[in-house]
Coordinates of C-alpha atoms in Angstrom, one line a residue:
M1 CA 0.0 0.0 0.0
N2 CA 1.2 3.5 -0.8
I3 CA 0.5 5.9 2.1
N4 CA 1.6 9.5 2.2
K5 CA 1.6 11.4 5.6
T6 CA 2.9 14.8 6.7
R7 CA 4.7 14.9 9.9
R8 CA 6.7 17.6 11.7
G9 CA 9.5 17.7 14.3
R10 CA 12.5 15.6 15.0
G11 CA 13.8 14.3 18.3
Q12 CA 16.7 12.2 19.4
W13 CA 16.0 8.5 19.0
Q14 CA 14.8 6.7 22.1
N15 CA 15.1 3.0 22.4
A16 CA 11.9 1.0 21.9
R17 CA 10.7 -2.6 22.3
P18 CA 9.9 -5.0 19.4
L19 CA 6.7 -4.6 17.3
A20 CA 5.0 -7.7 18.8
R21 CA 1.5 -7.4 17.4
W22 CA 1.7 -4.8 14.6
W23 CA 1.7 -7.5 11.9
L24 CA -1.8 -8.5 13.0
A25 CA -3.3 -5.1 12.5
A26 CA -1.7 -4.8 9.0
S27 CA -2.9 -8.3 8.0
L28 CA -6.5 -7.4 8.9
V29 CA -6.2 -4.2 6.8
L30 CA -4.9 -6.1 3.8
L31 CA -7.8 -8.6 4.1
A32 CA -10.4 -5.8 4.5
G33 CA -9.3 -3.9 1.4
P34 CA -8.6 -0.1 1.2
M35 CA -9.1 2.0 4.4
A36 CA -11.1 5.1 4.7
E37 CA -9.3 8.3 5.6
A38 CA -7.5 7.8 8.9
Q39 CA -9.1 9.2 12.0
L40 CA -7.9 9.5 15.6
V41 CA -9.4 7.0 17.9
T42 CA -9.3 7.1 21.8
V43 CA -6.5 4.8 23.0
A44 CA -7.2 5.5 26.7
F45 CA -9.2 7.9 28.7
D46 CA -8.9 8.5 32.5
D47 CA -11.5 10.7 34.3
F48 CA -10.8 8.9 37.6
E49 CA -14.4 8.5 38.3
G50 CA -15.8 5.3 39.9
L51 CA -12.8 4.8 42.2
T52 CA -13.6 3.6 45.7
L53 CA -12.7 6.5 47.9
Q54 CA -11.9 6.4 51.6
P55 CA -12.3 9.1 54.4
F56 CA -9.5 11.4 55.2
D57 CA -7.2 10.0 57.9
V58 CA -6.7 12.9 60.2
A59 CA -8.0 15.8 58.3
N60 CA -11.7 15.2 58.7
D61 CA -12.5 18.0 61.2
G62 CA -14.5 20.6 59.4
V63 CA -15.4 18.7 56.3
G64 CA -19.0 18.9 55.1
D65 CA -21.1 18.9 51.9
G66 CA -22.7 22.3 52.2
T67 CA -23.3 24.7 49.3
D68 CA -22.4 27.9 51.1
W69 CA -20.0 30.2 49.2
T70 CA -17.5 30.8 46.4
K71 CA -15.0 33.2 45.1
Q72 CA -15.3 31.9 41.6
I73 CA -17.9 34.4 40.5
R74 CA -18.4 33.8 36.9
T75 CA -22.0 34.0 35.6
G76 CA -21.2 33.7 31.9
T77 CA -18.7 34.5 29.2
G78 CA -17.2 38.0 29.8
R79 CA -19.0 38.2 33.2
E80 CA -16.2 37.5 35.6
W81 CA -15.8 39.4 38.8
T82 CA -12.3 40.0 40.2
I83 CA -11.6 40.3 43.9
D84 CA -8.8 42.7 45.0
N85 CA -7.6 42.0 48.5
S86 CA -4.3 43.7 48.0
Q87 CA -4.9 46.2 50.8
M88 CA -6.1 43.6 53.3
G89 CA -4.1 43.7 56.5
N90 CA -3.5 47.5 56.3
P91 CA -3.1 50.1 58.0
A92 CA 0.6 50.6 58.4
G93 CA 2.4 48.4 60.8
S94 CA 0.2 45.3 60.1
V95 CA 1.0 42.5 57.7
P96 CA -0.3 43.1 54.2
G97 CA -2.6 40.3 53.1
G98 CA -4.1 39.6 56.4
V99 CA -5.6 36.1 56.4
C100 CA -9.0 35.0 57.5
T101 CA -8.9 31.2 58.0
E102 CA -12.6 31.0 56.9
L103 CA -12.0 32.0 53.3
A104 CA -15.6 32.7 52.7
Y105 CA -15.0 35.9 54.8
N106 CA -11.5 36.8 53.5
G107 CA -12.8 39.7 51.5
W108 CA -15.7 39.6 49.1
S109 CA -17.5 36.3 48.2
A110 CA -20.7 35.2 46.8
I111 CA -22.6 33.6 49.7
D112 CA -25.8 31.8 50.1
V113 CA -27.8 34.2 52.4
D114 CA -29.3 31.4 54.4
S115 CA -25.9 29.9 55.1
W116 CA -24.5 33.3 56.0
I117 CA -27.3 33.9 58.5
E118 CA -27.0 30.4 59.9
Q119 CA -23.3 30.6 60.4
Q120 CA -23.2 34.2 61.7
G121 CA -26.7 34.5 63.2
P122 CA -29.0 37.3 62.1
Q123 CA -27.7 39.7 64.7
I124 CA -29.0 43.2 63.8
G125 CA -30.2 42.1 60.3
R126 CA -28.8 40.0 57.5
T127 CA -32.3 39.4 56.3
T128 CA -33.1 42.0 53.6
L129 CA -31.4 40.3 50.6
G130 CA -33.5 37.2 50.3
A131 CA -33.1 35.2 53.5
G132 CA -35.1 32.0 53.6
T133 CA -34.9 31.5 49.8
N134 CA -31.3 30.1 49.3
N135 CA -30.6 33.4 47.5
T136 CA -26.9 34.1 46.7
A137 CA -25.6 37.6 47.1
L138 CA -22.2 39.4 47.1
V139 CA -21.0 39.7 50.7
A140 CA -18.1 41.5 52.5
D141 CA -18.4 40.9 56.3
P142 CA -15.7 42.3 58.5
D143 CA -17.5 41.1 61.6
A144 CA -17.2 37.5 60.4
Y145 CA -13.6 38.1 59.1
Y146 CA -12.4 38.9 62.7
D147 CA -14.1 35.8 64.0
F148 CA -11.4 33.8 62.1
D149 CA -8.5 36.2 61.5
S150 CA -5.1 34.5 62.1
P151 CA -2.8 35.8 63.2
A152 CA -5.0 38.4 64.9
Q153 CA -5.3 41.4 62.6
P154 CA -5.2 45.1 63.8
G155 CA -8.2 47.3 63.7
D156 CA -9.3 48.6 60.3
A157 CA -7.4 45.9 58.6
Y158 CA -10.3 44.9 56.3
N159 CA -10.0 46.6 52.8
S160 CA -11.6 44.5 50.0
Y161 CA -12.8 45.4 46.5
I162 CA -14.6 43.5 43.9
Y163 CA -15.1 44.7 40.3
R164 CA -16.3 43.8 36.8
D165 CA -15.9 45.2 33.3
Y166 CA -18.9 45.8 30.9
D167 CA -18.3 46.2 27.1
L168 CA -20.7 48.9 25.8
T169 CA -19.3 48.9 22.3
S170 CA -22.0 50.0 19.8
F171 CA -24.4 50.9 22.7
N172 CA -25.4 54.4 23.8
Q173 CA -23.5 54.7 27.0
G174 CA -25.0 58.1 27.6
T175 CA -28.3 56.3 28.5
L176 CA -26.7 53.9 31.1
E177 CA -28.7 53.0 34.2
I178 CA -27.2 50.9 37.0
T179 CA -29.5 49.4 39.6
F180 CA -28.8 47.1 42.5
D181 CA -30.1 45.9 45.8
W182 CA -27.8 46.6 48.8
E183 CA -27.5 46.4 52.5
F184 CA -24.9 48.2 54.7
A185 CA -24.8 47.9 58.5
I186 CA -23.1 50.9 60.1
E187 CA -20.4 50.6 62.8
N188 CA -17.7 53.0 63.6
N189 CA -15.5 54.1 60.6
Q190 CA -16.1 51.3 58.1
R191 CA -17.2 52.5 54.6
G192 CA -19.2 50.9 51.8
L193 CA -18.3 52.2 48.3
V194 CA -19.7 51.7 44.8
D195 CA -17.8 53.5 42.0
V196 CA -17.7 53.5 38.2
S197 CA -14.7 54.1 35.9
F198 CA -14.6 54.6 32.2
D199 CA -10.8 54.5 31.8
G200 CA -9.9 51.1 33.2
G201 CA -9.7 52.2 36.8
A202 CA -7.4 55.1 36.4
T203 CA -10.2 57.5 37.7
W204 CA -13.4 56.8 39.6
Q205 CA -16.8 58.4 39.9
N206 CA -18.6 57.6 43.2
L207 CA -22.1 56.3 43.3
I208 CA -22.4 55.3 47.0
D209 CA -20.2 56.1 50.0
V210 CA -21.8 55.1 53.2
D211 CA -20.2 55.2 56.7
N212 CA -21.0 56.3 60.2
G213 CA -21.7 59.8 58.9
D214 CA -25.0 58.4 57.6
G215 CA -26.4 57.1 60.9
T216 CA -25.6 55.7 64.2
N217 CA -24.0 52.4 64.9
D218 CA -26.2 49.3 64.1
T219 CA -28.3 51.3 61.6
I220 CA -28.9 49.2 58.5
L221 CA -29.1 51.1 55.2
T222 CA -30.7 49.4 52.2
G223 CA -31.6 49.8 48.6
P224 CA -32.5 49.2 45.8
S225 CA -30.9 52.2 44.2
T226 CA -30.7 53.4 40.6
F227 CA -28.0 55.6 39.1
V228 CA -28.4 57.4 35.7
A229 CA -25.7 58.6 33.3
G230 CA -25.8 62.3 33.0
V231 CA -27.4 62.6 36.5
D232 CA -25.3 60.5 38.9
F233 CA -22.2 59.9 36.7
T234 CA -20.7 60.8 33.3
A235 CA -20.2 58.0 30.8
T236 CA -17.1 58.9 28.8
S237 CA -16.3 55.7 26.9
E238 CA -17.6 52.4 25.8
S239 CA -15.9 50.6 28.6
L240 CA -17.5 50.5 32.1
R241 CA -15.8 49.1 35.2
L242 CA -18.2 48.8 38.2
R243 CA -16.3 48.5 41.6
I244 CA -17.7 47.7 45.1
G245 CA -15.6 48.2 48.2
C246 CA -15.8 47.5 51.9
V247 CA -12.9 49.4 53.4
E248 CA -11.4 50.9 56.6
A249 CA -13.3 48.2 58.5
G250 CA -12.4 46.7 61.9
N251 CA -14.6 44.1 63.7
N252 CA -17.6 45.9 62.4
W253 CA -20.7 44.8 60.4
W254 CA -21.2 44.1 56.7
F255 CA -21.9 45.3 53.1
A256 CA -23.9 43.1 50.7
L257 CA -25.3 43.6 47.2
D258 CA -27.5 41.6 44.8
N259 CA -29.4 41.9 41.5
I260 CA -27.1 44.2 39.6
D261 CA -28.8 45.4 36.5
V262 CA -26.9 47.5 33.9
T263 CA -28.9 48.7 30.9
T264 CA -29.0 51.3 28.1
N265 CA -32.1 52.5 26.1
D266 CA -30.8 50.9 22.9
G267 CA -30.6 47.2 23.9
F268 CA -27.7 46.7 26.3
A269 CA -29.0 44.6 29.2
D270 CA -27.0 42.8 31.8
F271 CA -28.6 41.4 35.0
E272 CA -26.8 39.4 37.6
D273 CA -28.5 37.8 40.5
F274 CA -25.5 35.4 41.2
E275 CA -27.7 32.4 41.2
G276 CA -26.4 29.1 39.6
L277 CA -22.9 29.4 40.9
T278 CA -21.3 26.2 42.3
L279 CA -21.1 26.9 46.1
E280 CA -18.9 25.0 48.5
P281 CA -19.1 24.3 52.2
F282 CA -17.6 26.6 54.9
G283 CA -14.2 25.3 56.2
D284 CA -13.2 26.5 59.7
A285 CA -16.7 27.9 60.1
N286 CA -18.4 24.5 59.8
G287 CA -17.7 23.3 63.3
S288 CA -16.8 19.6 63.1
P289 CA -19.2 17.6 61.0
P290 CA -17.7 14.3 59.7
G291 CA -16.7 13.8 56.1
D292 CA -18.9 11.7 54.0
G293 CA -16.3 8.9 53.9
T294 CA -15.6 9.0 50.2
D295 CA -12.7 11.5 50.0
W296 CA -9.6 9.9 48.5
T297 CA -7.6 6.8 47.4
G298 CA -4.1 5.8 46.6
N299 CA -5.3 2.7 44.7
I300 CA -5.7 4.1 41.2
A301 CA -6.1 1.5 38.5
N302 CA -3.3 1.5 35.8
W303 CA -1.5 4.2 37.6
T304 CA 1.7 3.9 39.8
V305 CA 2.8 6.4 42.4
D306 CA 6.6 6.8 43.0
N307 CA 7.3 8.6 46.3
S308 CA 10.9 7.2 46.5
A309 CA 12.3 10.7 46.4
M310 CA 10.1 12.0 49.2
L311 CA 12.1 13.4 52.2
G312 CA 9.3 13.0 54.6
F313 CA 5.6 11.8 54.8
S314 CA 2.3 13.2 55.6
L315 CA 0.2 11.8 58.4
E316 CA -2.8 12.4 56.1
G317 CA -2.3 9.7 53.5
A318 CA -4.4 11.7 51.0
Y319 CA -1.6 14.2 50.8
D320 CA 1.4 11.9 51.0
G321 CA 2.4 12.3 47.4
W322 CA 0.0 11.9 44.4
A323 CA -3.6 10.5 45.2
A324 CA -7.0 10.5 43.7
L325 CA -9.3 13.0 45.6
D326 CA -12.9 13.9 45.5
S327 CA -12.7 17.6 44.5
D328 CA -15.4 18.7 47.0
S329 CA -13.6 16.9 49.9
W330 CA -10.3 18.4 48.9
V331 CA -11.7 21.9 48.6
N332 CA -13.6 21.6 51.8
E333 CA -10.8 20.2 53.9
Q334 CA -8.3 22.8 52.7
G335 CA -10.6 25.8 52.9
G336 CA -10.7 26.5 49.1
Q337 CA -7.8 28.9 48.6
G338 CA -8.5 28.8 44.9
R339 CA -8.8 25.0 44.5
T340 CA -11.9 25.5 42.3
D341 CA -10.9 26.5 38.8
L342 CA -11.0 23.2 36.9
S343 CA -14.4 23.1 35.2
T344 CA -15.5 20.0 36.9
F345 CA -14.6 21.0 40.4
G346 CA -17.4 21.2 42.9
T347 CA -19.4 18.3 41.6
H348 CA -17.8 15.3 43.5
N349 CA -15.4 15.0 40.6
T350 CA -12.4 12.8 41.3
L351 CA -9.0 14.0 40.1
L352 CA -5.3 13.4 40.6
V353 CA -3.8 15.7 43.2
A354 CA -0.3 16.5 44.6
D355 CA -0.6 19.2 47.3
G356 CA 2.5 20.5 49.1
D357 CA 0.4 23.0 51.1
A358 CA -1.8 20.2 52.5
F359 CA 1.3 17.8 52.9
Y360 CA 2.8 20.3 55.3
D361 CA -0.3 20.6 57.4
Y362 CA 0.4 17.0 58.6
D363 CA 4.1 16.5 57.8
R364 CA 6.6 14.4 59.6
N365 CA 10.2 13.5 58.8
L366 CA 11.1 10.0 57.7
A367 CA 11.9 9.0 61.3
N368 CA 8.5 10.3 62.4
T369 CA 10.2 12.4 65.1
A370 CA 9.8 16.0 63.8
A371 CA 8.5 18.1 61.0
A372 CA 9.6 17.3 57.5
P373 CA 12.6 19.2 56.0
P374 CA 12.2 21.9 53.3
Q375 CA 11.3 20.7 49.8
A376 CA 10.3 17.2 51.1
V377 CA 7.6 16.6 48.5
N378 CA 9.0 14.9 45.4
T379 CA 6.4 12.6 43.9
Y380 CA 5.6 11.1 40.5
I381 CA 2.6 9.2 39.1
T382 CA 2.9 7.2 35.9
R383 CA 0.9 5.1 33.5
T384 CA 2.1 2.8 30.7
Y385 CA 0.0 2.6 27.6
D386 CA 0.1 -0.3 25.1
L387 CA 0.3 1.3 21.7
S388 CA 0.9 -1.8 19.7
D389 CA -2.0 -1.2 17.4
Y390 CA -1.6 2.6 17.0
D391 CA 0.6 5.0 15.0
N392 CA 2.7 6.9 17.5
C393 CA 3.4 9.5 14.9
T394 CA -0.3 10.7 15.2
L395 CA -0.5 10.7 19.0
Q396 CA -2.4 13.4 20.9
I397 CA -2.2 13.6 24.6
T398 CA -4.8 15.8 26.4
F399 CA -5.5 16.5 30.1
D400 CA -6.9 19.2 32.2
Y401 CA -4.5 20.7 34.8
E402 CA -4.1 23.3 37.5
F403 CA -0.9 24.5 38.9
V404 CA -0.4 27.3 41.4
I405 CA 3.1 28.8 41.6
E406 CA 5.0 29.3 44.8
N407 CA 8.7 29.5 45.2
Q408 CA 10.8 26.6 43.9
Q409 CA 8.1 24.0 43.4
R410 CA 7.8 22.4 39.9
G411 CA 5.1 20.6 38.0
L412 CA 6.3 18.3 35.3
V413 CA 4.6 16.3 32.5
D414 CA 6.9 13.9 30.6
V415 CA 6.6 11.0 28.1
S416 CA 9.0 8.1 27.5
F417 CA 9.0 5.6 24.6
D418 CA 12.0 3.5 26.0
G419 CA 10.6 2.3 29.3
G420 CA 11.6 5.4 31.2
T421 CA 15.3 5.5 30.2
T422 CA 14.9 8.9 28.6
W423 CA 12.1 11.4 28.9
Q424 CA 10.6 14.1 26.7
N425 CA 9.1 17.0 28.5
L426 CA 5.6 18.4 27.7
L427 CA 5.2 20.8 30.7
D428 CA 7.7 22.3 33.1
L429 CA 5.8 24.7 35.4
D430 CA 7.7 26.7 38.1
S431 CA 8.4 30.1 39.4
N432 CA 9.8 31.2 36.0
D433 CA 6.3 31.0 34.6
G434 CA 4.8 33.8 36.9
S435 CA 4.8 35.3 40.3
N436 CA 3.8 33.5 43.5
D437 CA 0.1 32.6 43.6
T438 CA -0.3 32.7 39.8
K439 CA -2.6 29.9 38.8
I440 CA -1.8 28.2 35.5
T441 CA -4.6 26.0 34.0
G442 CA -4.9 24.3 30.6
F443 CA -6.5 21.5 28.5
A444 CA -5.1 21.9 25.0
P445 CA -3.7 18.7 23.4
F446 CA 0.0 18.0 23.1
V447 CA 0.6 16.7 19.5
A448 CA 3.3 14.3 18.2
G449 CA 5.6 16.1 15.8
T450 CA 4.8 19.4 17.3
D451 CA 5.2 19.1 21.1
F452 CA 7.1 15.8 21.2
T453 CA 8.5 13.1 19.0
G454 CA 6.1 10.1 19.0
T455 CA 8.8 7.5 18.4
Q456 CA 7.4 4.3 17.0
S457 CA 7.3 2.0 20.1
P458 CA 4.7 -0.4 21.3
T459 CA 4.6 1.3 24.7
M460 CA 4.5 4.9 26.1
I461 CA 4.9 6.0 29.7
L462 CA 3.1 9.2 30.7
R463 CA 4.5 10.8 33.9
F464 CA 3.2 13.6 36.1
G465 CA 5.7 15.0 38.6
Y466 CA 5.4 17.4 41.5
I467 CA 8.9 18.1 42.9
N468 CA 11.0 20.4 45.0
A469 CA 7.8 21.4 46.9
D470 CA 7.8 23.0 50.3
N471 CA 4.8 24.3 52.1
N472 CA 3.7 25.7 48.7
W473 CA 0.5 25.1 46.6
W474 CA -0.5 22.2 44.4
F475 CA -0.7 20.4 41.0
A476 CA -4.0 18.8 40.0
V477 CA -4.8 16.7 36.8
D478 CA -8.0 15.3 35.4
N479 CA -9.4 13.8 32.2
V480 CA -6.3 12.2 30.7
K481 CA -7.0 11.1 27.2
I482 CA -4.6 9.4 24.6
E483 CA -5.6 9.4 21.0
A484 CA -3.9 8.1 17.8
E485 CA -4.7 6.7 14.4
V486 CA -5.0 2.9 14.1
L487 CA -1.9 1.4 12.4
D488 CA -2.6 0.6 8.7
F489 CA 1.1 -0.6 8.1
V490 CA 3.7 -2.7 9.8
P491 CA 6.5 -0.4 11.0
G492 CA 9.9 -1.8 9.8
D493 CA 8.3 -4.1 7.1
A494 CA 10.8 -3.1 4.4
N495 CA 10.2 -6.2 2.2
D496 CA 6.3 -5.9 2.3
D497 CA 5.6 -9.4 3.5
G498 CA 3.4 -8.3 6.5
F499 CA 6.1 -9.0 9.1
F500 CA 9.0 -7.2 10.7
D501 CA 11.9 -9.6 11.1
F502 CA 15.5 -10.3 9.9
G503 CA 14.2 -10.8 6.4
D504 CA 13.7 -7.1 6.2
I505 CA 17.4 -6.2 6.5
E506 CA 18.3 -6.4 2.8
A507 CA 15.3 -4.4 1.7
F508 CA 16.0 -1.8 4.5
V509 CA 19.6 -1.3 3.2
L510 CA 18.4 -1.1 -0.4
A511 CA 15.9 1.7 0.6
L512 CA 18.7 3.5 2.4
L513 CA 21.3 3.3 -0.4
D514 CA 19.2 3.3 -3.6
S515 CA 15.7 4.7 -3.2
K516 CA 14.9 4.4 -7.0
A517 CA 15.7 0.7 -7.1
Y518 CA 13.8 0.2 -3.8
A519 CA 10.7 1.9 -5.2
G520 CA 10.9 -0.3 -8.3
Q521 CA 11.1 -3.5 -6.3
Y522 CA 8.7 -2.5 -3.5
P523 CA 6.2 -0.1 -5.1
N524 CA 3.5 -0.5 -2.3
V525 CA 5.9 0.6 0.5
D526 CA 6.4 4.3 1.3
P527 CA 9.7 4.2 3.4
N528 CA 9.0 7.7 4.7
V529 CA 6.1 6.1 6.6
V530 CA 7.0 2.4 7.1
L531 CA 10.7 2.8 7.9
D532 CA 10.4 6.2 9.7
F533 CA 11.3 5.3 13.3
Y534 CA 11.7 8.9 14.4
C535 CA 8.3 10.0 13.2
D536 CA 9.7 13.0 11.4
G537 CA 8.2 12.2 8.1
S538 CA 11.5 11.3 6.5
F539 CA 13.4 8.0 6.1
D540 CA 17.2 8.4 6.3
F541 CA 20.4 7.2 8.0
G542 CA 19.1 8.4 11.3
D543 CA 16.5 5.6 11.4
I544 CA 19.2 2.8 11.4
E545 CA 19.5 2.7 15.1
G546 CA 15.7 2.3 15.6
F547 CA 15.5 -0.4 13.0
V548 CA 18.4 -2.3 14.6
Y549 CA 17.1 -2.0 18.1
Y550 CA 13.7 -3.4 17.1
L551 CA 15.4 -6.2 15.2
L552 CA 17.7 -7.3 18.0
N553 CA 15.0 -7.1 20.7
G554 CA 12.3 -8.7 18.7

């Protein structure tokens, strides 16, 4: 058969094992007649669902299955809210970025109003934004923040903003109206702000500025309120940024908003009620309900964990190197901290996780006598794929991943076609890829000939590594899919007899030294496909090593 294929890229030859069953696929093709245009088929797909998960070992205090809050406030394409806590922990003399161990209260969040009231109590209010209806609202609650601040923060340390951009291109921004429900509980000097900007935040126009100048302590101010262009603000461009702030707050009360409606008189309409978000349980604020007992496992079919380079261990087995974790359980136990961005998080999705931050919550050295040393987390997880019936030159490797940068920790993804002797790197994520706390996510495929050399071999090892990790962040992976075209030729079959064996040596040498004579004698063989062991689309002297290796190890 005469097959022409276009391939790109060239890598150093990596040893491979014999082509044990490839002759069978080719024989079936010959019997069946001409093949249709080749298509990728799924070689293997791992979504890690259906595993038998076990409870956390020691980390089960505070784990629940509530639907209470989130900081992933995305209600549609182009409708993402950004939280700015860069001024938390001020004024001067305090530690910037002051931490609330209940992350639901660490600055703005979207919170189920019922859950908020149940956790904090109604106190002087917390009832005007839909209590009793599982309504979700934007909430900034300094009172709750100071319930869980650690280490203890100074007064007036709460300074949090949340903002969103609106594209008004082709609409009459001069007719803008902005309406929202709101509730502000006065106490001391805390302020509630709502501002608009038409220059990307360089300058602001104020819509609401409420503080103790507007009433006595414990007074609750409420909306709804409507603000109109030309009356309450001046619209100077087609780009609107709406910003909401709760600032200069100590252990005071709260500011909450809902049902934000932005419209023009010529068709622009954007209404957000924050419903439909995936909400998660409180962490520290949950008390101590038990976990549901289906949290994690280290027994992952087809996958092997290698912790031989670990310098310590975690008393919580779920975090002792790579494991499969229920995403809800992981997020709940660790208090979120951004562990929610993969699209399937929050729905009891199971995924592969290596989490240095969680490891050091329960770490011990190898002698179990003290804390683990720095950079103790060095863990790999691998799977070997049988590619005997597939064309490695057409391989595509796809997976969802999430890596959060901190200091020296690294996330690696590698492939090997020689049993792990040598590796080709697909991803190498570390502090060179961004600043600390930068989250890197992706799902695009890695393609043979472009991102790696899919060397013809009956096996491939895929490896995920999380190394040099201290009390840093995490690397998470899900939905690992391997695709390739089914083989319609026998690699190495230089004499076109349907087998690869010593009988192919003479024809291989002829193809190498006299291509015209070879083409005349074996017109149905394209050596740039059948004899191309590098998968670079070209048969040449560089393929000798691969041919000989297969032959001697067959």
